[in-house]
XYZ file of C-alpha atoms in Angstrom:
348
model
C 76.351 60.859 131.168
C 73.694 59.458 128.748
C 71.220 59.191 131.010
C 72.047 62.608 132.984
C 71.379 64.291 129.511
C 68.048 62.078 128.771
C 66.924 63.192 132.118
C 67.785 66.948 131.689
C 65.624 66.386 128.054
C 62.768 65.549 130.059
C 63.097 68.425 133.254
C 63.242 71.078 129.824
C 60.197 69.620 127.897
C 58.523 69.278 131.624
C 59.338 72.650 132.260
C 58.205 74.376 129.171
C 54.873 71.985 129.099
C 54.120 73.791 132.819
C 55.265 77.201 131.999
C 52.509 77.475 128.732
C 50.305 75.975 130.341
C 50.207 78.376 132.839
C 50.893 81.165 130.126
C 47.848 79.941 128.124
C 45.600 79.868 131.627
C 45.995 83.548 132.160
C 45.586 84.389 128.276
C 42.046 86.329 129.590
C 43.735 88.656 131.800
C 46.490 90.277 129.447
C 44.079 91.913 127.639
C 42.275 91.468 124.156
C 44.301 91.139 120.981
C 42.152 92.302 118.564
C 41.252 95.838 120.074
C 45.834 96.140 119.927
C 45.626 95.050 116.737
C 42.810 96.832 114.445
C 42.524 99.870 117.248
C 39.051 101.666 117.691
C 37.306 102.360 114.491
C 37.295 98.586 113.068
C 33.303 97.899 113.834
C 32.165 94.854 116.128
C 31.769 92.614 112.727
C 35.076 92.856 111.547
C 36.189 92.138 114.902
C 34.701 88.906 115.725
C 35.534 87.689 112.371
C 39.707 88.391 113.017
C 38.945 86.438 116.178
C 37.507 83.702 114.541
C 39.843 83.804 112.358
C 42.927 83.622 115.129
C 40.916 81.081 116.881
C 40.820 83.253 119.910
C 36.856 82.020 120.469
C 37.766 78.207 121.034
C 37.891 76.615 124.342
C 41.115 76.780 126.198
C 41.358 73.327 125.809
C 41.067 73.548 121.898
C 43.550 76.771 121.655
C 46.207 74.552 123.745
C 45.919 71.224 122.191
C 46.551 73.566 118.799
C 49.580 74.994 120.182
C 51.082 72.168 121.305
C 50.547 70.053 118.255
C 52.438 73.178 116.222
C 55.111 73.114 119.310
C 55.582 70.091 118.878
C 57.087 71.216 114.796
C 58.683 74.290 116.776
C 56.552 76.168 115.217
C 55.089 78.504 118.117
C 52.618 80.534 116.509
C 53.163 83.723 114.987
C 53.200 87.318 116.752
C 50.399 89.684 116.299
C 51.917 92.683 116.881
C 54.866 91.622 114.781
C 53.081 89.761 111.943
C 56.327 87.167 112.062
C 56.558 83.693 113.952
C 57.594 84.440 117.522
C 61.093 82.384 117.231
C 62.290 84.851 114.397
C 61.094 87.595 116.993
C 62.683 85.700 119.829
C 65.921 85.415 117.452
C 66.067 88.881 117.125
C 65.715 90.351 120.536
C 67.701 87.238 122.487
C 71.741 88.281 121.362
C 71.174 91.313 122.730
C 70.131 89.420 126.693
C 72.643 87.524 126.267
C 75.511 89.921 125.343
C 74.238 91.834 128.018
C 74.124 88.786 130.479
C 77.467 87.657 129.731
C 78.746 91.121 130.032
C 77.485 91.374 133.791
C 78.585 87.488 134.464
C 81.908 89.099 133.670
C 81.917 91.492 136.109
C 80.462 89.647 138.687
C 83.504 87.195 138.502
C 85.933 89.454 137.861
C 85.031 91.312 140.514
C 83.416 89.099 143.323
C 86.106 86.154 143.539
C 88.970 88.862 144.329
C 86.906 90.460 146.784
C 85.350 88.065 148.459
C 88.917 86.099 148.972
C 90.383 89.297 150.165
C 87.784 90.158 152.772
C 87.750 86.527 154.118
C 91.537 86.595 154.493
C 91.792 90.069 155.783
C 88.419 90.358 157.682
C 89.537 92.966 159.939
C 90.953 95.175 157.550
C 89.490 98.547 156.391
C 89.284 97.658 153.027
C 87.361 94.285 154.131
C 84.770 96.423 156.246
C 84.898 98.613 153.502
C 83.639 96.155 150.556
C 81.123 94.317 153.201
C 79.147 98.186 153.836
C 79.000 98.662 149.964
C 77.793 95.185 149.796
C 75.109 95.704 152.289
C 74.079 98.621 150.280
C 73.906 96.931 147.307
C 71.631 94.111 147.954
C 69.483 97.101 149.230
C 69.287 99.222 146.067
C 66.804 97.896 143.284
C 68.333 97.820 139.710
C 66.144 100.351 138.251
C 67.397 102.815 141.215
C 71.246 101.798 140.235
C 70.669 102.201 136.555
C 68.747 105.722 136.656
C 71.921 106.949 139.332
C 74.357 105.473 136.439
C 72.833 107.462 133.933
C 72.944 110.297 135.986
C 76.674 110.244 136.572
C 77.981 109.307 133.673
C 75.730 109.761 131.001
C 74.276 113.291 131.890
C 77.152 114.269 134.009
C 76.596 115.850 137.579
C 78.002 119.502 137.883
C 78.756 120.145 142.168
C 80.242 122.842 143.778
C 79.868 121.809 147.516
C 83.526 123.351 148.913
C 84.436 126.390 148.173
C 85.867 127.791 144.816
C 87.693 130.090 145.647
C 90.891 127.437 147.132
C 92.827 125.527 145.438
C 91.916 122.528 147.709
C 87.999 123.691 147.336
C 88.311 123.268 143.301
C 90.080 119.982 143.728
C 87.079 118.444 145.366
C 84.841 119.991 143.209
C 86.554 118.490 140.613
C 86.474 114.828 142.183
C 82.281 115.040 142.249
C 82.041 116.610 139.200
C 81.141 114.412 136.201
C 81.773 115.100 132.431
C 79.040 112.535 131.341
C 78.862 111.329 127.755
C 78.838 107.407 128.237
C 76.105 106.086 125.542
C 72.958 105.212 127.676
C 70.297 104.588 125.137
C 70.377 101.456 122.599
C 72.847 99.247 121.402
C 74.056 101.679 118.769
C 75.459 100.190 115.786
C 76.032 96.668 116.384
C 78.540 94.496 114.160
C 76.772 91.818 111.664
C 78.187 88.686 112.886
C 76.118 86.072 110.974
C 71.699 85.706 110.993
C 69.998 87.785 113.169
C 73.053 87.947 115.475
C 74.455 91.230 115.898
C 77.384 92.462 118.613
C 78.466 94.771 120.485
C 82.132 92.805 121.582
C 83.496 93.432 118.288
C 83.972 97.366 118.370
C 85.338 99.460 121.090
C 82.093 101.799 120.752
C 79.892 98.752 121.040
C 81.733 98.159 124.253
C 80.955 101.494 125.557
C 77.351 101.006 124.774
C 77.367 97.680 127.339
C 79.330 99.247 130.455
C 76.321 101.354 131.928
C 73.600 98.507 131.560
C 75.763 95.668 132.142
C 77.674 97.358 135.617
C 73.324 98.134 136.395
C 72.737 93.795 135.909
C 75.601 93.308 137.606
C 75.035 95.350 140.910
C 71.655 92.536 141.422
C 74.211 89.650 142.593
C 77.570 91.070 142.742
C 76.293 91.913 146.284
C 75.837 88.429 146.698
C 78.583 87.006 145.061
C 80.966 88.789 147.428
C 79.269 88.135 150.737
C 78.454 84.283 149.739
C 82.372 83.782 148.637
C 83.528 85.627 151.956
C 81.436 83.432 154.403
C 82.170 79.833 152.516
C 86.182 81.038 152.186
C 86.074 82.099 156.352
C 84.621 78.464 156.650
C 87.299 76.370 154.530
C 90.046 78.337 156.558
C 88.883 77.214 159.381
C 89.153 73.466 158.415
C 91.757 71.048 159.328
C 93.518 70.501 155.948
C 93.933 74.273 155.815
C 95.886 74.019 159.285
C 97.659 70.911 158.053
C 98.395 73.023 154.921
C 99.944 75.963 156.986
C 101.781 73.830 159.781
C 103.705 71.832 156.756
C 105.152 75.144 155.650
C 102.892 75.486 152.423
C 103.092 78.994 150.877
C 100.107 81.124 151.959
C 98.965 81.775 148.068
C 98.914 78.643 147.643
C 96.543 77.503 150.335
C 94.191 80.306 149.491
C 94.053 80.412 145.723
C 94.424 76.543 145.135
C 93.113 74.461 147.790
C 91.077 76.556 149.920
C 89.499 78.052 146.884
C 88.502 75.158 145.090
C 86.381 74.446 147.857
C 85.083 77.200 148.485
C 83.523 77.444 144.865
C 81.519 74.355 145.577
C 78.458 75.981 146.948
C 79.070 78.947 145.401
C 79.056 77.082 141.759
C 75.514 75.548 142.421
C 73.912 78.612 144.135
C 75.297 81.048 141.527
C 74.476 79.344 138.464
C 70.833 79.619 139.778
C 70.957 83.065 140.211
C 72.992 84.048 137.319
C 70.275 82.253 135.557
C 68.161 84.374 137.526
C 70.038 87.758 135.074
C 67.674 86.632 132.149
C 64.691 87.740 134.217
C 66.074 90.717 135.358
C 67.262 91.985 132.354
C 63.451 93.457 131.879
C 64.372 96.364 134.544
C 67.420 96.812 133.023
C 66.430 96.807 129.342
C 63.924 99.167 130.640
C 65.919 101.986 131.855
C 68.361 101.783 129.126
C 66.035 100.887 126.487
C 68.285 97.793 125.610
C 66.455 96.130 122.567
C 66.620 92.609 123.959
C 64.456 90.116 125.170
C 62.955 91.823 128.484
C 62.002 94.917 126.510
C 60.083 92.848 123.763
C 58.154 90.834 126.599
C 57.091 94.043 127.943
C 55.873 95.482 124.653
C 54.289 91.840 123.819
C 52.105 92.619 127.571
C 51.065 95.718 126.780
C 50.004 94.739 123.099
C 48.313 91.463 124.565
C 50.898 89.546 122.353
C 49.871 85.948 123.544
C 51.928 83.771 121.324
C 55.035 86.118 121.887
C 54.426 85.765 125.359
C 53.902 81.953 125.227
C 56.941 81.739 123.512
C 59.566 84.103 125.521
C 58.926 82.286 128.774
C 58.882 78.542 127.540
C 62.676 80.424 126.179
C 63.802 81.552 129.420
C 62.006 78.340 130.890
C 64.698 76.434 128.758
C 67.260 78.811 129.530
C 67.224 77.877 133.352
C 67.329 74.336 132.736
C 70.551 74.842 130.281
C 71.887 76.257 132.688
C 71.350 73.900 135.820
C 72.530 71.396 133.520
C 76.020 73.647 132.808
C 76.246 74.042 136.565
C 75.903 69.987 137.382
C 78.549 69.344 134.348
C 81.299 71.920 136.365
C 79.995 71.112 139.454
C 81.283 67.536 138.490
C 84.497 68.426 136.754
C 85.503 70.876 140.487
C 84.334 67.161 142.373
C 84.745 64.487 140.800
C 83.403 62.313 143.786
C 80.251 63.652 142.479
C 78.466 61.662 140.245
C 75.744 63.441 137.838
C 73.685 60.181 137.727
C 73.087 60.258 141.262
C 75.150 57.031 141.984
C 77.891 57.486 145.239
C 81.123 57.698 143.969
């Protein structure tokens, strides 16, 4: 286990050495700082001195070896726009990704484990061919597309009078695609002060309301996949001897589904999902976006468009880190489902 963790070490500080590096290499195309920061009528003079000043006129080499040395203090630099080091700008803007994060991981489990177990048991039912079409549909519709539709339904309402009104049967239908609206679709509103910078919306029913429309938006990215990746590895495992075995010794049905055939089953799904529910940090940018969600992906976008380079730096050497905590989460379960696994790399 040691050296599983001493190795992980390494993979984050190799990770986050490549990803500013790279960051720092393409400094020259995001723009120029100093017109973002003193705007138009600052003359040329004043200019030039600031970006001495910054040390924005050293070599790359000299502007990196200067970062690193401070990285290597965690001190990251400090944000233009902001006037603040980056990690208490980082600190500020990353509870709300990963409220918002956890809220969609929720959903996606909640909803594509059921799902997916149902449709592999019952492939030829309605319901099954049902939940693969939406499925299909999903993985075709990009988040922003889901999240503007949400907002239409349910935050703006949708008044349609397609059948006729003057029925009783004509008003009932109405009535099903007509939407009141209402749902909170802008913000976090008024988060509850848990400790720091930390603020949440988990600890009030209104704060919950506020995470429904954004987090159901994250969610529809992999849900979609979730579903159809469950279905296809649970169809596999019931084909499978033991499964057979299972059934001819009598075993109750539930209990070959939920226990053994769904333990294995989450296998592959454990180490591809963890990827791509790492993957839900990156994405959150869309989705922050739309619903102006004041987390993480909505800063980086601000820091582009204000050539913040230090803020920039900083939130993908984060997110960087973020993956590799979670690969590293994903090999610790992925042990504890197998244990005939071995994290070092040794055979069992």
């Amino acid at each position: 286990m040691i050296a599983f963790l001493v190795k992980r070490i390494f993979h984050a500080l190799l990770v986050m050495f490549v990803i500013s590096l790279i960051a720092f290499s393409i400094q020259d195309n995001l723009g120029d700082p100093i017109q973002q920061m003193v705007g138009q009528s600052v003359p040329e003079s004043e200019r030039e001195a600031l970006r001495e000043e910054l040390g924005l006129n050293d070599p790359f080499l000299v502007q990196y070896l200067r970062f690193a040395k401070n990285a290597a203090r965690f001190d990251f630099g400090y944000s233009y726009n902001f006037n603040q080091p980056t990690t208490e700008v980082i600190a500020r803007h990353l509870p709300a990704t990963l409220e918002l994060v956890a809220a969609a991981t929720f959903l996606i489990i909640a909803l594509s484990v059921p799902i997916g177990v149902y449709s592999a048991i019952k492939p030829r039912a309605w319901l099954s061919r049902f939940f693969m079409g939406v499925s299909i549909v999903g993985i075709s519709i990009p988040v922003f597309l889901t999240a503007i539709v949400l907002i239409q339904l349910f935050a703006i309402g949708v008044s349609w009078t397609p059948f006729p009104t003057d029925t009783a049967w004509g008003n009932w239908l109405n009535d099903l695609v007509t939407t009141e609206g209402g749902m909170p679709a802008y913000g976090r509103g008024d988060p509850v002060h848990v400790f720091g910078t930390w603020y949440t919306n988990f600890a009030s029913p209104r704060g919950l309301l506020y995470l429904v429309l954004p987090a159901i938006s994250l969610a529809s990215i992999m849900l979609p996949l979730f579903i159809r990746l469950i279905r296809a590895e649970m169809l596999e495992v019931l084909q499978s001897e033991y499964v057979k075995f299972a059934r001819a010794k009598g075993i109750r049905l539930r209990r070959i589904y939920f226990l053994h055939a769904l333990k294995n089953t989450m296998l592959p799904v454990i180490t591809v999902g963890g990827v791509q529910i790492g993957t839900l940090v990156a994405y959150t940018i869309l989705t922050e976006t739309v619903f102006q969600w004041p987390g993480m992906g909505l800063m980086f976008l601000d820091a582009i468009e204000r050539s913040d380079i230090p803020l920039i730096v900083t939130y993908l050497m984060i997110v960087g880190l973020i993956f590799v905590i979670t690969n590293t989460l994903v090999d610790l379960i992925y042990g504890l489902v197998n244990p005939t696994v071995k994290l070092t790399g040794k055979p069992a």
